[in-house]
Every structure is written in structure tokens, then in C-alpha cells.
Amino acid sequence: MGWVFVALLLAGPVGAGERDVFKTGPISESFTNFNGQVSTLPAGWTVSSDGVNVSDGSAGDFQGIHTGGARTGGCYAWQWVSGSVAVGCQPTADLFTPGYFQWALVNRTGLPVSEVAVSCRMVYRNDTPRSVGLNASVGVGTGTNIPVDGLSLVTPEPADLAAIWEIENRCVRIKLTPHWKPGETLRIRWTCDDLAGTGSRDEVGLDEVTIQVFPPAGTVFAIQ
């Protein structure tokens, strides 16, 4: 699995509800403790079932744990294989068309970051004749998010006769221009929406999301 390199122009101040990044080593999230309720989302993660407002769980859009084949729309903890959980959704006409999953991280290294490496495992269950997309984008602070095709997913339009959970791994190195400054927030967002076909929608999710930061050439980080 090779790395895709992307250069982005980013700008903006600090946001809210983030996870702090103190070191250059990889930071990973496997959603082990996520049970499909908003209170168990990992640090820095938010979900929007309407693509605009951050969900707080009061609208009934968090549906708990499921192994796949759900017919009620909402955010789920997909137990897509024994021992592995993904944060994801069953889209409907009213939920996650569009909607998003977002990881927000604050640069606490004390130094600017010129590049980040992001990888993830994307899972989907192609049990319907409607194609769904999870389109990735990255932004800093209140700046505009820039699309990152190397972290995106498109499910097939024709339904599989015997649908099972499918896996696609993604990895990309993103050059940040200007650099991600100390105290600023980096947002990685996956937006879910319809693409093609009619009828019900495929189930999609994210697992094993990892980020690693890199300073400009010649910069030395203190060992944490």
C-alpha cells in the first residue's frame, strides 16, 4: 500500500473539542470503546447527521452497536469483524445525506508542522443498489476544508447478492502550506452522501485512523 502525497493551502485559528498532539510518533484510534452512543466517541471526534450541526445524541441519531444489515438510519458502532469496531452510519433520506465524521487535533508540539501522514481503514457493506461516498477533506481552524481524494471511498452501485463487510485501506501524506502552527487545530473530516442509484443505501464506516506529524526539514523535536 503506497503513500499518496497531497499539498494543501490551509489557514485559520483554533477550534473546539479537540485532541492534543504532543509528539511526532503515530497517534491511532481504533474505536474499541465506542458503543454507538455519542458519550463514547473518542477524544476529538464529532459526528454530524445533517452535515451542518454536531450531533449530541438528543435527536436519536446514535443507534448503538450493530454487525451490519441495519435498516434504521443513524450513527453506529459497526462490529464489522470480531474484535474490531468502526464508527460509521446507515444513511437514509434524512440522515447522513450529507453527514460527517470529524477528528480535530491541536498542535501542542511547540513547533510548526509542515506535513502529516494519515491512514485509515474504510469498511462498507454493499447490500443496496445505491452508491455512497465518504469524501475526505482537511482544514485548519475556521479555514476552508480542502478535499483529499486519497482518503476517500466510493461504494459500488450494484448490490452484492451476498453482502459482507468489505475493507479498503487508505494512506496519504499531506504537505501543509502554510504550516500547522502551535496551538492551531487540524480537522480531518469524512463527509457521507449519496452518489448514484436509487433505494436504500450502503453502510459505511472508519476504523484504525492514524496520524503522524512531521516538522519542517532541519527542525528537531524534543523527545517525549
CSV table of C-alpha atoms in Angstrom, one decimal:
chain,number,residue,atom,x,y,z
A,1,MET,CA,0.0,0.0,0.0
A,2,GLY,CA,1.8,3.1,-1.2
A,3,TRP,CA,1.6,6.7,0.1
A,4,VAL,CA,-0.2,9.4,-1.8
A,5,PHE,CA,1.3,12.9,-1.5
A,6,VAL,CA,-1.0,15.9,-1.3
A,7,ALA,CA,-0.2,19.6,-0.9
A,8,LEU,CA,-2.8,21.8,0.8
A,9,LEU,CA,-3.1,25.6,1.5
A,10,LEU,CA,-4.6,26.0,5.0
A,11,ALA,CA,-5.3,28.8,7.4
A,12,GLY,CA,-7.3,29.6,10.5
A,13,PRO,CA,-7.3,29.9,14.3
A,14,VAL,CA,-8.1,27.3,17.0
A,15,GLY,CA,-11.4,25.4,17.1
A,16,ALA,CA,-13.0,23.4,19.9
A,17,GLY,CA,-13.4,19.8,21.1
A,18,GLU,CA,-10.0,18.6,20.0
A,19,ARG,CA,-7.4,16.0,20.9
A,20,ASP,CA,-3.9,17.3,21.8
A,21,VAL,CA,-0.9,16.2,19.7
A,22,PHE,CA,2.3,16.4,21.8
A,23,LYS,CA,4.7,14.2,19.8
A,24,THR,CA,5.8,13.2,16.4
A,25,GLY,CA,5.0,9.5,16.8
A,26,PRO,CA,1.8,8.0,15.4
A,27,ILE,CA,-1.5,8.6,17.2
A,28,SER,CA,-4.1,6.0,16.4
A,29,GLU,CA,-7.8,5.5,17.1
A,30,SER,CA,-9.4,2.0,16.8
A,31,PHE,CA,-12.8,2.9,18.3
A,32,THR,CA,-12.5,-0.1,20.7
A,33,ASN,CA,-14.6,1.7,23.4
A,34,PHE,CA,-17.1,3.2,21.1
A,35,ASN,CA,-20.6,1.6,21.6
A,36,GLY,CA,-22.6,3.7,19.2
A,37,GLN,CA,-23.5,6.4,21.7
A,38,VAL,CA,-22.3,10.0,21.5
A,39,SER,CA,-20.8,9.9,25.0
A,40,THR,CA,-18.3,7.1,24.0
A,41,LEU,CA,-16.9,8.9,20.9
A,42,PRO,CA,-13.0,9.0,21.2
A,43,ALA,CA,-11.3,12.3,22.1
A,44,GLY,CA,-11.5,14.9,19.3
A,45,TRP,CA,-14.2,13.0,17.3
A,46,THR,CA,-17.5,14.6,16.4
A,47,VAL,CA,-20.4,13.4,14.3
A,48,SER,CA,-23.0,15.4,12.2
A,49,SER,CA,-26.0,13.5,10.9
A,50,ASP,CA,-27.2,16.6,8.9
A,51,GLY,CA,-23.8,17.8,7.6
A,52,VAL,CA,-24.1,21.1,9.5
A,53,ASN,CA,-24.8,20.6,13.2
A,54,VAL,CA,-22.7,18.5,15.5
A,55,SER,CA,-24.9,15.7,16.9
A,56,ASP,CA,-25.4,15.5,20.7
A,57,GLY,CA,-27.4,12.3,20.7
A,58,SER,CA,-30.7,14.0,21.6
A,59,ALA,CA,-32.3,13.5,18.2
A,60,GLY,CA,-32.0,9.7,18.3
A,61,ASP,CA,-29.4,9.6,15.6
A,62,PHE,CA,-27.0,7.3,17.6
A,63,GLN,CA,-28.1,3.7,17.2
A,64,GLY,CA,-25.7,1.6,19.2
A,65,ILE,CA,-23.7,-1.5,18.2
A,66,HIS,CA,-24.6,-3.5,15.1
A,67,THR,CA,-23.0,-6.2,13.0
A,68,GLY,CA,-24.5,-4.9,9.7
A,69,GLY,CA,-27.7,-5.1,7.8
A,70,ALA,CA,-29.4,-2.3,9.9
A,71,ARG,CA,-32.5,-0.7,8.5
A,72,THR,CA,-32.8,2.2,10.9
A,73,GLY,CA,-30.8,5.2,9.9
A,74,GLY,CA,-28.2,6.7,12.1
A,75,CYS,CA,-24.6,6.5,13.6
A,76,TYR,CA,-23.5,3.0,14.5
A,77,ALA,CA,-20.6,1.2,16.1
A,78,TRP,CA,-20.1,-1.3,13.4
A,79,GLN,CA,-18.8,-4.6,14.7
A,80,TRP,CA,-17.6,-5.5,11.3
A,81,VAL,CA,-15.5,-8.4,12.4
A,82,SER,CA,-15.0,-10.0,15.8
A,83,GLY,CA,-12.9,-7.7,18.0
A,84,SER,CA,-13.0,-4.7,15.6
A,85,VAL,CA,-15.3,-1.7,15.8
A,86,ALA,CA,-15.7,1.1,13.2
A,87,VAL,CA,-17.5,4.4,13.6
A,88,GLY,CA,-20.0,4.7,10.8
A,89,CYS,CA,-23.5,5.1,9.6
A,90,GLN,CA,-26.6,3.7,7.9
A,91,PRO,CA,-27.6,6.7,5.7
A,92,THR,CA,-31.2,7.5,4.9
A,93,ALA,CA,-33.0,10.3,3.1
A,94,ASP,CA,-33.0,12.3,6.4
A,95,LEU,CA,-29.7,11.2,8.0
A,96,PHE,CA,-26.1,11.4,6.7
A,97,THR,CA,-27.1,12.6,3.2
A,98,PRO,CA,-25.0,14.5,3.8
A,99,GLY,CA,-23.4,14.0,7.2
A,100,TYR,CA,-19.9,13.7,8.5
A,101,PHE,CA,-17.3,12.2,10.9
A,102,GLN,CA,-14.5,14.5,12.1
A,103,TRP,CA,-11.3,14.3,14.0
A,104,ALA,CA,-9.9,17.5,15.4
A,105,LEU,CA,-6.4,17.7,16.7
A,106,VAL,CA,-4.4,20.6,18.3
A,107,ASN,CA,-0.7,21.1,17.7
A,108,ARG,CA,0.9,21.0,21.1
A,109,THR,CA,4.4,20.1,20.0
A,110,GLY,CA,5.6,23.7,20.4
A,111,LEU,CA,6.8,23.7,16.8
A,112,PRO,CA,5.2,24.2,13.3
A,113,VAL,CA,4.2,21.0,11.4
A,114,SER,CA,4.8,21.0,7.7
A,115,GLU,CA,3.4,17.6,6.8
A,116,VAL,CA,1.1,14.9,8.2
A,117,ALA,CA,0.7,11.3,7.3
A,118,VAL,CA,-2.9,10.0,7.7
A,119,SER,CA,-4.1,6.4,7.2
A,120,CYS,CA,-7.4,4.7,7.8
A,121,ARG,CA,-9.3,1.5,7.2
A,122,MET,CA,-12.6,2.1,5.4
A,123,VAL,CA,-15.3,-0.5,5.7
A,124,TYR,CA,-18.6,-0.9,3.8
A,125,ARG,CA,-21.4,-3.3,3.3
A,126,ASN,CA,-22.7,-3.2,-0.3
A,127,ASP,CA,-26.2,-4.6,0.3
A,128,THR,CA,-28.2,-2.0,-1.7
A,129,PRO,CA,-28.3,-0.6,-5.2
A,130,ARG,CA,-27.3,2.9,-4.2
A,131,SER,CA,-23.7,4.1,-4.1
A,132,VAL,CA,-22.5,6.0,-1.1
A,133,GLY,CA,-19.4,8.2,-0.8
A,134,LEU,CA,-17.1,9.0,2.1
A,135,ASN,CA,-15.2,12.1,0.9
A,136,ALA,CA,-12.3,13.2,3.0
A,137,SER,CA,-11.1,16.8,3.5
A,138,VAL,CA,-8.6,18.6,5.7
A,139,GLY,CA,-8.6,22.1,7.2
A,140,VAL,CA,-7.0,24.2,9.9
A,141,GLY,CA,-9.1,26.3,12.4
A,142,THR,CA,-12.0,28.0,10.7
A,143,GLY,CA,-10.3,27.8,7.3
A,144,THR,CA,-12.0,26.1,4.3
A,145,ASN,CA,-11.6,22.3,4.2
A,146,ILE,CA,-9.6,21.1,1.2
A,147,PRO,CA,-10.6,17.7,-0.5
A,148,VAL,CA,-8.2,14.8,0.0
A,149,ASP,CA,-9.1,12.1,-2.6
A,150,GLY,CA,-6.5,9.6,-1.2
A,151,LEU,CA,-8.6,9.2,1.9
A,152,SER,CA,-12.0,8.8,0.3
A,153,LEU,CA,-14.3,5.9,-0.5
A,154,VAL,CA,-17.0,5.2,-3.1
A,155,THR,CA,-19.1,2.1,-2.6
A,156,PRO,CA,-20.3,0.1,-5.8
A,157,GLU,CA,-23.7,0.9,-7.1
A,158,PRO,CA,-24.9,-2.7,-7.9
A,159,ALA,CA,-25.7,-4.6,-4.7
A,160,ASP,CA,-23.8,-7.7,-3.8
A,161,LEU,CA,-26.1,-10.8,-3.7
A,162,ALA,CA,-24.4,-12.0,-0.5
A,163,ALA,CA,-23.3,-8.7,1.1
A,164,ILE,CA,-20.4,-8.9,3.6
A,165,TRP,CA,-18.1,-6.3,5.1
A,166,GLU,CA,-15.5,-5.1,2.6
A,167,ILE,CA,-12.3,-3.3,3.5
A,168,GLU,CA,-10.3,-0.7,1.7
A,169,ASN,CA,-7.1,0.8,3.3
A,170,ARG,CA,-6.0,4.3,2.7
A,171,CYS,CA,-2.9,6.3,3.4
A,172,VAL,CA,-1.7,9.7,2.4
A,173,ARG,CA,1.0,12.2,3.2
A,174,ILE,CA,-0.3,15.8,3.2
A,175,LYS,CA,2.0,18.8,2.9
A,176,LEU,CA,0.6,21.8,4.8
A,177,THR,CA,1.1,25.3,3.4
A,178,PRO,CA,1.3,27.4,5.5
A,179,HIS,CA,2.5,25.2,8.3
A,180,TRP,CA,0.2,23.9,11.1
A,181,LYS,CA,1.3,26.3,13.8
A,182,PRO,CA,1.5,25.5,17.6
A,183,GLY,CA,-2.0,26.0,19.2
A,184,GLU,CA,-3.9,25.6,15.9
A,185,THR,CA,-6.4,22.9,15.2
A,186,LEU,CA,-6.2,20.5,12.3
A,187,ARG,CA,-9.5,18.9,11.2
A,188,ILE,CA,-9.8,15.7,9.2
A,189,ARG,CA,-13.4,15.2,8.0
A,190,TRP,CA,-15.1,12.4,6.1
A,191,THR,CA,-18.4,13.5,4.6
A,192,CYS,CA,-21.0,10.9,3.7
A,193,ASP,CA,-23.5,11.4,0.9
A,194,ASP,CA,-25.4,9.8,-2.0
A,195,LEU,CA,-23.6,9.3,-5.3
A,196,ALA,CA,-25.7,7.1,-7.7
A,197,GLY,CA,-28.5,4.7,-7.8
A,198,THR,CA,-31.9,4.6,-6.0
A,199,GLY,CA,-33.4,2.9,-3.0
A,200,SER,CA,-31.7,2.1,0.3
A,201,ARG,CA,-28.1,3.0,1.0
A,202,ASP,CA,-24.9,1.0,1.8
A,203,GLU,CA,-23.5,1.0,5.3
A,204,VAL,CA,-20.0,2.7,5.7
A,205,GLY,CA,-17.5,3.2,8.5
A,206,LEU,CA,-14.0,4.1,9.6
A,207,ASP,CA,-11.6,2.1,11.7
A,208,GLU,CA,-7.8,2.3,12.6
A,209,VAL,CA,-7.4,6.0,11.9
A,210,THR,CA,-3.8,7.1,12.4
A,211,ILE,CA,-2.0,10.4,12.1
A,212,GLN,CA,1.7,11.2,12.3
A,213,VAL,CA,3.2,14.8,12.2
A,214,PHE,CA,6.4,16.0,10.7
A,215,PRO,CA,8.3,19.2,11.3
A,216,PRO,CA,9.9,21.3,8.6
A,217,ALA,CA,13.3,20.0,7.4
A,218,GLY,CA,16.1,20.7,9.9
A,219,THR,CA,13.7,21.1,12.9
A,220,VAL,CA,14.4,19.0,16.0
A,221,PHE,CA,11.6,17.8,18.2
A,222,ALA,CA,12.2,17.2,21.9
A,223,ILE,CA,11.8,13.5,22.8
A,224,GLN,CA,8.5,13.0,24.7
